[in-house]
Short mmCIF file of C-alpha atoms in Angstrom, two decimals:
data_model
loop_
_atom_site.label_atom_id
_atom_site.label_comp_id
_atom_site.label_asym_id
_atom_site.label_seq_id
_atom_site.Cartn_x
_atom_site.Cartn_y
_atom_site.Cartn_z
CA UNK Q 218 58.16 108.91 74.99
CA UNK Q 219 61.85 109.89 75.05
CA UNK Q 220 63.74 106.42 73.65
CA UNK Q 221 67.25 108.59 75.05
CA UNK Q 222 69.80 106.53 77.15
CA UNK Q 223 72.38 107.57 79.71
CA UNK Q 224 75.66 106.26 79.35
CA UNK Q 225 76.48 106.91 82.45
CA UNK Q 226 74.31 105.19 84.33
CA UNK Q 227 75.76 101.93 84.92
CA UNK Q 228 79.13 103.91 85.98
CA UNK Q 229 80.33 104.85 88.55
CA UNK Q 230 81.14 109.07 89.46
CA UNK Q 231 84.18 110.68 89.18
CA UNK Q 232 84.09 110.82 92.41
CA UNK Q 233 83.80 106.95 93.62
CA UNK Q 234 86.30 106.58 90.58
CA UNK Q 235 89.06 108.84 92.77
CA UNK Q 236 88.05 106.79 95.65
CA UNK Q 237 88.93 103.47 94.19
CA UNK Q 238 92.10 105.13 92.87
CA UNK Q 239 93.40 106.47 96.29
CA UNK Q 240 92.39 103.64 98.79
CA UNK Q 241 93.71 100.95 95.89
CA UNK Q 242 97.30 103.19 96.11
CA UNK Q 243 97.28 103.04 100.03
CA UNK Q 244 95.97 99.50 100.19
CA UNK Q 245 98.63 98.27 97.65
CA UNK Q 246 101.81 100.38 99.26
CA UNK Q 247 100.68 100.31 103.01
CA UNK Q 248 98.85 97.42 103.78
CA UNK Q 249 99.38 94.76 101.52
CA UNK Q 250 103.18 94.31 102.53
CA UNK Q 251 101.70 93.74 105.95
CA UNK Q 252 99.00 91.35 105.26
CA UNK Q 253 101.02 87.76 105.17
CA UNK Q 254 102.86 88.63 108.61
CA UNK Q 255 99.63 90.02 109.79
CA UNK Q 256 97.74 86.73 109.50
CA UNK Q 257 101.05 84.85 110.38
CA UNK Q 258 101.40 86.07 113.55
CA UNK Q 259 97.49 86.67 114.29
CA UNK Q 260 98.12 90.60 114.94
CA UNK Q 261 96.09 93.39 114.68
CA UNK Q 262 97.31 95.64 112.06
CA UNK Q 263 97.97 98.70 113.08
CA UNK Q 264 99.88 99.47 109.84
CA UNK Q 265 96.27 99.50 108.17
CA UNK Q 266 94.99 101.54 110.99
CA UNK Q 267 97.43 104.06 111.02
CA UNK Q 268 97.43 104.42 107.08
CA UNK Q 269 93.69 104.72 106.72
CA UNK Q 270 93.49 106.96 109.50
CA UNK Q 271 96.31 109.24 108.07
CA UNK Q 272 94.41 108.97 104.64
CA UNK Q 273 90.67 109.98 105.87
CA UNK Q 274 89.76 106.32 104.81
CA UNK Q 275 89.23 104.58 108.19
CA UNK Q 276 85.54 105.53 108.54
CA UNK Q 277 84.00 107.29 105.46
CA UNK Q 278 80.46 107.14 106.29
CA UNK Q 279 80.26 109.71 108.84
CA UNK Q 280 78.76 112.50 107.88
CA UNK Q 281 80.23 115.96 108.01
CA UNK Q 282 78.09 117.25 110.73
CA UNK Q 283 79.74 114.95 112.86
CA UNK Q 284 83.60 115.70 111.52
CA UNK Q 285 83.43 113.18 109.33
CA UNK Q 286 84.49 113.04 105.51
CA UNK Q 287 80.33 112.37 104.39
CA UNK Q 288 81.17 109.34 101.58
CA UNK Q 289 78.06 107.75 100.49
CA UNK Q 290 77.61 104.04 100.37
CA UNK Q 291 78.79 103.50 97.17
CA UNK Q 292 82.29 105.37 98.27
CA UNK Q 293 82.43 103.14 101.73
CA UNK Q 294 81.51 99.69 100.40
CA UNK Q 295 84.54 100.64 97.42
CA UNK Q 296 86.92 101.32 100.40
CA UNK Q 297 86.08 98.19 102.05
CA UNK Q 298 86.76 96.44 98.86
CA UNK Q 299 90.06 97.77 97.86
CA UNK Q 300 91.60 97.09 101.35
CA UNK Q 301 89.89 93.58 101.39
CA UNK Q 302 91.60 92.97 97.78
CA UNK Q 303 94.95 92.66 99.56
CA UNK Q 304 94.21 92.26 103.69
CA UNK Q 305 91.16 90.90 104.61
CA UNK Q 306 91.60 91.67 108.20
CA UNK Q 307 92.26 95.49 107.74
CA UNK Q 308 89.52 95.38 105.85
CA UNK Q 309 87.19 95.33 108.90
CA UNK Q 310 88.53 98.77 109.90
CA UNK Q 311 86.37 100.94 107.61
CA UNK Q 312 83.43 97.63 107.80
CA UNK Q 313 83.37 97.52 111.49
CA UNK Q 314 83.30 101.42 112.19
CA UNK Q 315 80.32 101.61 110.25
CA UNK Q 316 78.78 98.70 111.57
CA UNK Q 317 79.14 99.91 115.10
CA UNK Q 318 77.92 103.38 114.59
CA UNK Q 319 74.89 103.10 111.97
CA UNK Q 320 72.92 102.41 114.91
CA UNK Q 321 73.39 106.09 116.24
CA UNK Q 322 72.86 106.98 113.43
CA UNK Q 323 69.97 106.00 112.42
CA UNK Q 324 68.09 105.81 115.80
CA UNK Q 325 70.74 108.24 118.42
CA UNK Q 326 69.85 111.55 120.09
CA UNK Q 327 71.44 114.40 118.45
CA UNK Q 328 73.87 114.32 121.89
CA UNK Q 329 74.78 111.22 121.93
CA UNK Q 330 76.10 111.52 117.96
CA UNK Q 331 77.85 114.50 118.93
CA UNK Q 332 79.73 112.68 122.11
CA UNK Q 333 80.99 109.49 119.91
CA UNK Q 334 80.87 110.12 116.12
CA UNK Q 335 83.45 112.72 116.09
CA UNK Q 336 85.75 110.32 118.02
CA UNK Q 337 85.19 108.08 114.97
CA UNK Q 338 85.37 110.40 112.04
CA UNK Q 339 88.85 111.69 113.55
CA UNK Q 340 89.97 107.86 114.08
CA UNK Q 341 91.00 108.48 117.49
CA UNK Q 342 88.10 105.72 118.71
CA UNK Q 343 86.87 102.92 116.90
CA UNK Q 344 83.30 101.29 117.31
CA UNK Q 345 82.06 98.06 117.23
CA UNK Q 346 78.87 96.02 117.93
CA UNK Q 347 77.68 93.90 120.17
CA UNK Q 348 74.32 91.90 119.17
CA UNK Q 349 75.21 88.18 119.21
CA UNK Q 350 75.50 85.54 122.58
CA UNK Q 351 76.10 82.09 122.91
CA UNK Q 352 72.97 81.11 122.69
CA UNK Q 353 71.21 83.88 120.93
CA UNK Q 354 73.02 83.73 117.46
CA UNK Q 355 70.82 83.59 114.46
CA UNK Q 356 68.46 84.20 116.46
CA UNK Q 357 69.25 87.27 118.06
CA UNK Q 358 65.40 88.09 119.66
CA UNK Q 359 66.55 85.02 121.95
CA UNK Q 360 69.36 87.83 124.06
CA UNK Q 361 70.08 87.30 128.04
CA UNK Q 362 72.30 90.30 128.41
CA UNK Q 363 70.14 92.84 130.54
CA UNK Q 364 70.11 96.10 130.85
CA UNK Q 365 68.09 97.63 134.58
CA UNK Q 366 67.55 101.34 134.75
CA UNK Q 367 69.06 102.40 138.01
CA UNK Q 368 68.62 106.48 138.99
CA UNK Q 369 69.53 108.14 136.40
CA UNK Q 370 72.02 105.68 134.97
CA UNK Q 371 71.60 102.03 133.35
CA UNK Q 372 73.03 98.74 134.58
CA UNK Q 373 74.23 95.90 132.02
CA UNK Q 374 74.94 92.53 133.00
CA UNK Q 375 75.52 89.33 130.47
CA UNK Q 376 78.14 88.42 127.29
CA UNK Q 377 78.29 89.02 124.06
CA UNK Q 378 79.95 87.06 122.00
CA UNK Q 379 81.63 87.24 118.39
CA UNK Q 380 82.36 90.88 118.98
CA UNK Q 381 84.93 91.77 115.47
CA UNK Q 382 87.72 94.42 117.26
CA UNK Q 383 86.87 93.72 120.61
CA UNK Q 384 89.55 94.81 122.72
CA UNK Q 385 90.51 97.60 119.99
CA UNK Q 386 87.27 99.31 120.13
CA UNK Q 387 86.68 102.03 122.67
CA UNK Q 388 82.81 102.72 121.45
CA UNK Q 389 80.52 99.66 121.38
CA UNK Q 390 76.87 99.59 120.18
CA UNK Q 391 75.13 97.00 122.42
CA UNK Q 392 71.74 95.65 122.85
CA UNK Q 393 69.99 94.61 125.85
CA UNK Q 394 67.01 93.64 126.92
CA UNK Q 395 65.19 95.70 129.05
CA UNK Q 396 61.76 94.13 129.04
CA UNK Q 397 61.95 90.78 128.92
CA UNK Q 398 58.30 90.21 128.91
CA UNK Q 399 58.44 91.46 125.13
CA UNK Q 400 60.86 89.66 123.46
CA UNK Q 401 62.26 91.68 120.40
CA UNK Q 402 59.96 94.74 121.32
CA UNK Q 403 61.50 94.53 124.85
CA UNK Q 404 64.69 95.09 123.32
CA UNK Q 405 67.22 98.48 123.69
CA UNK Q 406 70.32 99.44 122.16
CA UNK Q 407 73.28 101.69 124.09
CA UNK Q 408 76.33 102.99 123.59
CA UNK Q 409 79.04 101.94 126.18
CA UNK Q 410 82.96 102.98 126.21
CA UNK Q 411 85.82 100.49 127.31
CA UNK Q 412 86.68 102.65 130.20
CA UNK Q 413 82.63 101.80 132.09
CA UNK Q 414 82.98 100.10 135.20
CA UNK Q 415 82.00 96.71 134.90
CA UNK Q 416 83.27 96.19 131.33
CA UNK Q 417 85.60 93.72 130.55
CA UNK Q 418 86.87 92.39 126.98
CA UNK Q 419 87.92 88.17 127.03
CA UNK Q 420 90.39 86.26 125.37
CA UNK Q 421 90.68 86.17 121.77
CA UNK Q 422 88.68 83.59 119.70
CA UNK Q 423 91.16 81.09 117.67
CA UNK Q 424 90.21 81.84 114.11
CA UNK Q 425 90.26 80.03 110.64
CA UNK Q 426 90.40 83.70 109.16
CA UNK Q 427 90.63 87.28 109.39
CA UNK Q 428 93.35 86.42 112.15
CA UNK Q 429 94.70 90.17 112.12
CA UNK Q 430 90.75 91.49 113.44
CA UNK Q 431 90.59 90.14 117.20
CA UNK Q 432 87.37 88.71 117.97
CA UNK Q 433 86.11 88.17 121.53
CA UNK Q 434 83.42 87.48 124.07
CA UNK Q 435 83.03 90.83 126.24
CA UNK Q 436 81.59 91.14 129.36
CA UNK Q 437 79.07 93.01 131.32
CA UNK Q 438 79.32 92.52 135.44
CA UNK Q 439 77.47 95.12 136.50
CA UNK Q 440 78.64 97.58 134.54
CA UNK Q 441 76.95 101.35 135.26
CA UNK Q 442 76.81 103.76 131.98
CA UNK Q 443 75.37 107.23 131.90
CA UNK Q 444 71.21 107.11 131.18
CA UNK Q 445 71.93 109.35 128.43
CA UNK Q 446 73.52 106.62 126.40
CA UNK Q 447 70.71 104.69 125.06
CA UNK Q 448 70.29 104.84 121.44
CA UNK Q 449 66.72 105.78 120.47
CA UNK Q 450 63.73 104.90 123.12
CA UNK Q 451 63.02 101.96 125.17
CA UNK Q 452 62.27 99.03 123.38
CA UNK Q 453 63.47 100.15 119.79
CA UNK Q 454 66.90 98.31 119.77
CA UNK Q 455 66.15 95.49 118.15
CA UNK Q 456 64.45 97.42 115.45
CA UNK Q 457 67.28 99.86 115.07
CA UNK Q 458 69.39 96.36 114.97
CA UNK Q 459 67.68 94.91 111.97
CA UNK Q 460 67.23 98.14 110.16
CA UNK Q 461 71.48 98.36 110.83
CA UNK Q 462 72.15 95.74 108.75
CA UNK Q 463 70.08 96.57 105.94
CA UNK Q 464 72.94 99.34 105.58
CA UNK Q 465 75.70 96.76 106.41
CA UNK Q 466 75.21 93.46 104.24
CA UNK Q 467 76.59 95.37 101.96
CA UNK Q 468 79.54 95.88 103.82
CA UNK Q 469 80.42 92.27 103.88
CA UNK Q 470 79.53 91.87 100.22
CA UNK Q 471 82.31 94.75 99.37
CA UNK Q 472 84.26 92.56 101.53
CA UNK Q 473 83.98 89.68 99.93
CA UNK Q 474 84.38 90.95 96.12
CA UNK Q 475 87.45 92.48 97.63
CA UNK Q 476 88.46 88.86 98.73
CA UNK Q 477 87.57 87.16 95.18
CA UNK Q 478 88.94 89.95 93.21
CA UNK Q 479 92.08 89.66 94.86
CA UNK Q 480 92.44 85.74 94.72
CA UNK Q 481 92.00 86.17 90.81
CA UNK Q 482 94.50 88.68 90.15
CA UNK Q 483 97.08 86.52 92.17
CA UNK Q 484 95.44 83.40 90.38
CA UNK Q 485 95.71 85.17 86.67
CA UNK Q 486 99.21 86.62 87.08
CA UNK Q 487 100.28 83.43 88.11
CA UNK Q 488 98.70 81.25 85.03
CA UNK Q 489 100.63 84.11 82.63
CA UNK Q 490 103.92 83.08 84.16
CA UNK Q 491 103.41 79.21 85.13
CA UNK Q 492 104.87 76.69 82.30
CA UNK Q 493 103.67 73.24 81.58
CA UNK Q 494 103.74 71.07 78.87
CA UNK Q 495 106.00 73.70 76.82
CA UNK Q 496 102.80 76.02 77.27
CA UNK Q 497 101.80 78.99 80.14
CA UNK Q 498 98.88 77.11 81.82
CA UNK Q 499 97.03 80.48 80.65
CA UNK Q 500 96.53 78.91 77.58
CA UNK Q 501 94.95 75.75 78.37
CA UNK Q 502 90.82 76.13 77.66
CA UNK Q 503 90.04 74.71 81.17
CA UNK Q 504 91.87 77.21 82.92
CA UNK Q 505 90.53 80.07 80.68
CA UNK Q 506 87.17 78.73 81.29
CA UNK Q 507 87.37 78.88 85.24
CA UNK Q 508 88.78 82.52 85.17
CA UNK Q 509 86.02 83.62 82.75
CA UNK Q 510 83.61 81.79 85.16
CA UNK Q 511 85.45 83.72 88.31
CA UNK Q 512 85.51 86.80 86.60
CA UNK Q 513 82.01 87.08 85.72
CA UNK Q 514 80.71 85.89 88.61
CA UNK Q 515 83.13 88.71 90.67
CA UNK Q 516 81.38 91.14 88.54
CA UNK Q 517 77.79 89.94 88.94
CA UNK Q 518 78.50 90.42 92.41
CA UNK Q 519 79.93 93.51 92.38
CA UNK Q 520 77.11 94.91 90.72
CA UNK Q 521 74.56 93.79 92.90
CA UNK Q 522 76.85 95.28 96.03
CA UNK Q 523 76.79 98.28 94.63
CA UNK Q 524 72.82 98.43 94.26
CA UNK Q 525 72.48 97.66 97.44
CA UNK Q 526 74.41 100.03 99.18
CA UNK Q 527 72.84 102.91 96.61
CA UNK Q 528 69.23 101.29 97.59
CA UNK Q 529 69.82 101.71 101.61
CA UNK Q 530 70.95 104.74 101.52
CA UNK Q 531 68.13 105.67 99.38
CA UNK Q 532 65.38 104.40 101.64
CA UNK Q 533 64.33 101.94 98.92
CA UNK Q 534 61.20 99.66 99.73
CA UNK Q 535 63.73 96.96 98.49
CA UNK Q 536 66.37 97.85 100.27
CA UNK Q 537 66.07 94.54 102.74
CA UNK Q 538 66.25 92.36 99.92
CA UNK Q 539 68.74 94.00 97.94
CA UNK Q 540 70.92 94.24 101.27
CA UNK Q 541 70.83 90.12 101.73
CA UNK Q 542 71.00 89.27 98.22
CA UNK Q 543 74.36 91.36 97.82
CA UNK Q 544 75.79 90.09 101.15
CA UNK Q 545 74.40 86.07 100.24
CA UNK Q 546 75.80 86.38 96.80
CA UNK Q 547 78.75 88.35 96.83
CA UNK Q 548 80.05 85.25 99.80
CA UNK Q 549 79.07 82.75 98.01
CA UNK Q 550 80.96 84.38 94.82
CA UNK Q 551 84.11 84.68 97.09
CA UNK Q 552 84.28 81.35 98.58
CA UNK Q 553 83.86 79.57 95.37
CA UNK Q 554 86.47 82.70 93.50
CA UNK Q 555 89.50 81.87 96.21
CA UNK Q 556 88.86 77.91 96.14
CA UNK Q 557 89.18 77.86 92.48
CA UNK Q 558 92.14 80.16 92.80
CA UNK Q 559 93.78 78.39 95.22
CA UNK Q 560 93.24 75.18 92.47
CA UNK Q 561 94.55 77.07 89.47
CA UNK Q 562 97.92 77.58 91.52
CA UNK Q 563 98.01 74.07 92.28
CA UNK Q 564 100.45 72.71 94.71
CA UNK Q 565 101.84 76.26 95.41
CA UNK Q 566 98.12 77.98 96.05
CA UNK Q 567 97.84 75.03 99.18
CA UNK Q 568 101.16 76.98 100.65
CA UNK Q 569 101.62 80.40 102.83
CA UNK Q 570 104.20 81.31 100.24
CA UNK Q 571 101.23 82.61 98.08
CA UNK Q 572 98.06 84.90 99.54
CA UNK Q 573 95.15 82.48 97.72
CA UNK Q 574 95.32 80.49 100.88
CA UNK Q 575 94.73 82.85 103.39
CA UNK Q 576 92.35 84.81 101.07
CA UNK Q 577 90.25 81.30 100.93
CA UNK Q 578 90.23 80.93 104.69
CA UNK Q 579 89.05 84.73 104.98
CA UNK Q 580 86.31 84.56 102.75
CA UNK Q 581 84.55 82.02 105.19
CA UNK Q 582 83.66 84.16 107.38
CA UNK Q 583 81.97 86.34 105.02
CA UNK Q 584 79.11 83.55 104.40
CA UNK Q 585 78.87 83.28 108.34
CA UNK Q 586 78.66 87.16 110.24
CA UNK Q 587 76.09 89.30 109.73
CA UNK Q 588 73.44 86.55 109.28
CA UNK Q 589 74.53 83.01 107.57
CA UNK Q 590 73.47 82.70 104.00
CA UNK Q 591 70.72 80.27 105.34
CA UNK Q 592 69.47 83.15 106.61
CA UNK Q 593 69.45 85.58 103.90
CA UNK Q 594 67.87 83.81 101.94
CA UNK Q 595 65.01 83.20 104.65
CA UNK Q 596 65.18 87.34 104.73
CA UNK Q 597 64.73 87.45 100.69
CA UNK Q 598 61.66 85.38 100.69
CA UNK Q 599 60.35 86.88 103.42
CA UNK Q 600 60.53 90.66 101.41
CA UNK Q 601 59.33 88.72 98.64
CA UNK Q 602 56.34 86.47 99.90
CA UNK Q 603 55.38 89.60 102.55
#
């Protein structure tokens, strides 16, 4: 038996290790200088748009078939993490494209990929998707908003809520029921563009976080879409749903490192420069303790976001697990990362005149969408008891 060890394999390629380079240049020059205004004035950042768009950047994941630039997991989830590092909001760009289009696909006739994901690839549209309702959160089987074949077309009626982009989006992924007599199995999944009859996007949600990504309720009154815009068959949405998000957790973990990492290179710089007692607070033991603490958690994280995206794209038997693990730890990491960081700054971290506080209120959200960590961790021991 060969006793021979790669060195590389706990490295990333040459080519994730461009990535990180160019999206950490254009996140640093072209968003970051944006970011504090941004989440001042609760706008969307078109800035960030515009940039990633320009740089190839704003949705990776599409394959080339589709005009797209064909980045693997590993590649998107580092994107989402460089631009969450200084903007949490833009970093939802590159998250929320994929998001909205895994469903197609994964589940989509080779026609409908062909009418949307170009539009995506090219960054002319954006996508996003539409799964949760008031009352129907968590659990998502629970869904009023139907969906009535009529001729040759469908007919939606109900609201979603929650939707990230709403309003910005042209494409949205949306599921329905269409058989209500069979709960999840009765669900479907379709594709339907702001410009349908009978769609309409609501006011914006007043947000803790991630003020620059609009989120709203939108709005299905009667609205008519082609019958060729279902994604998959009859009755598969809710399957395609699910099996979305083992591709996605990931997504928010990147987001979420992005978030911590950020917070501790503010948080560090700062210590280096801050004077008290006729020392820098860098070298006082507590404080060295609760960056080594930050940093290694950041890293465990990191690690385990970076398996997870690999293992999806794979096809891994694990990949469910591996998906909610990364997403449940990689939030928890970032919430506890920017509260400490905020603490190390002291009174200064509590104001806007430093980005630990809005970093902090960012990383919230990252415990709460795409399943709450209550959840994930009913999803773990559910791969692990099955």
């Amino acid at each position: 038996m060969s006793t021979a060890i790669s060195t590389d394999l706990f490295t990333l390629t040459e080519d994730h290790r461009a990535v990180r380079e160019a999206i950490r240049d254009l996140a640093e020059h072209e968003i970051a200088p944006h970011a504090a205004d941004v989440d001042e004035r609760e706008r969307y950042p078109i800035e960030a748009q515009k940039a990633l768009t320009a740089a190839g950047f704003q949705a990776v994941h599409i394959p080339e078939e589709y005009e797209g630039a064909g980045a693997d997991a590993v590649a998107t989830v580092i994107v989402i993490e460089e631009v969450a590092r200084v903007c949490g909001s833009s970093s939802l760009i590159p998250a929320v494209n994929k998001l909205g289009s895994m469903p197609l696909l994964l589940s989509a006739s080779e026609e409908l990929k062909q009418q949307v994901l170009p539009s995506i690839a090219s960054g002319e549209a954006m996508i996003s998707y539409a799964l949760s309702e008031r009352e129907a959160g968590s659990d998502a089987a629970a869904m009023r908003t139907r969906a009535v074949r009529d001729g040759d077309d469908w007919v939606l009626n109900g609201t979603k809520c929650w939707i990230t982009n709403a309003g910005v989006s042209s494409w949205y992924t949306v599921m329905a029921v269409t058989d209500p007599d069979k709960r999840a199995k009765g669900i479907s999944a379709f594709v339907v563009h702001a410009d349908d009859p009978g769609f309409v996007v609501g006011s914006k949600e007043r947000k803790l976080g991630i003020k620059g990504s609009p989120t709203r309720e939108i709005h299905f009154e009667n609205c008519r879409i082609p019958g060729d815009r279902i994604v998959g068959e009859p009755g598969t949405g809710f399957a395609t749903a699910m099996a979305t998000l083992d591709h996605t957790r990931p997504t928010i973990g990147a987001q979420a490192i992005g978030l911590a990492q950020g917070a501790l290179d503010v948080a560090i710089g700062y210590i280096k420069e801050r004077r008290q007692f006729g020392r820098h607070l860098a070298e006082f033991q507590g404080l060295q303790f609760m960056v080594a603490d930050m940093a290694m958690q950041i890293d465990a994280a990191r690690t385990l976001v970076y398996q997870a995206a690999a293992a999806a794209e794979r096809g891994d038997a694990n990949k469910t697990y591996l998906s909610a693990a990364a997403k449940c730890l990689a939030s928890d990491v970032a919430m506890k990362v920017t509260v400490d960081a905020v603490q190390l700054l002291g009174g200064a971290g509590y104001t806007r005149d430093f980005p630990v506080e809005r970093m902090m209120r960012d990383a919230k959200i990252t415990q709460i969408y795409e399943g709450t960590n209550q959840v994930q961790r009913l999803v773990m021991a559910r791969a692990l008891l099955k």
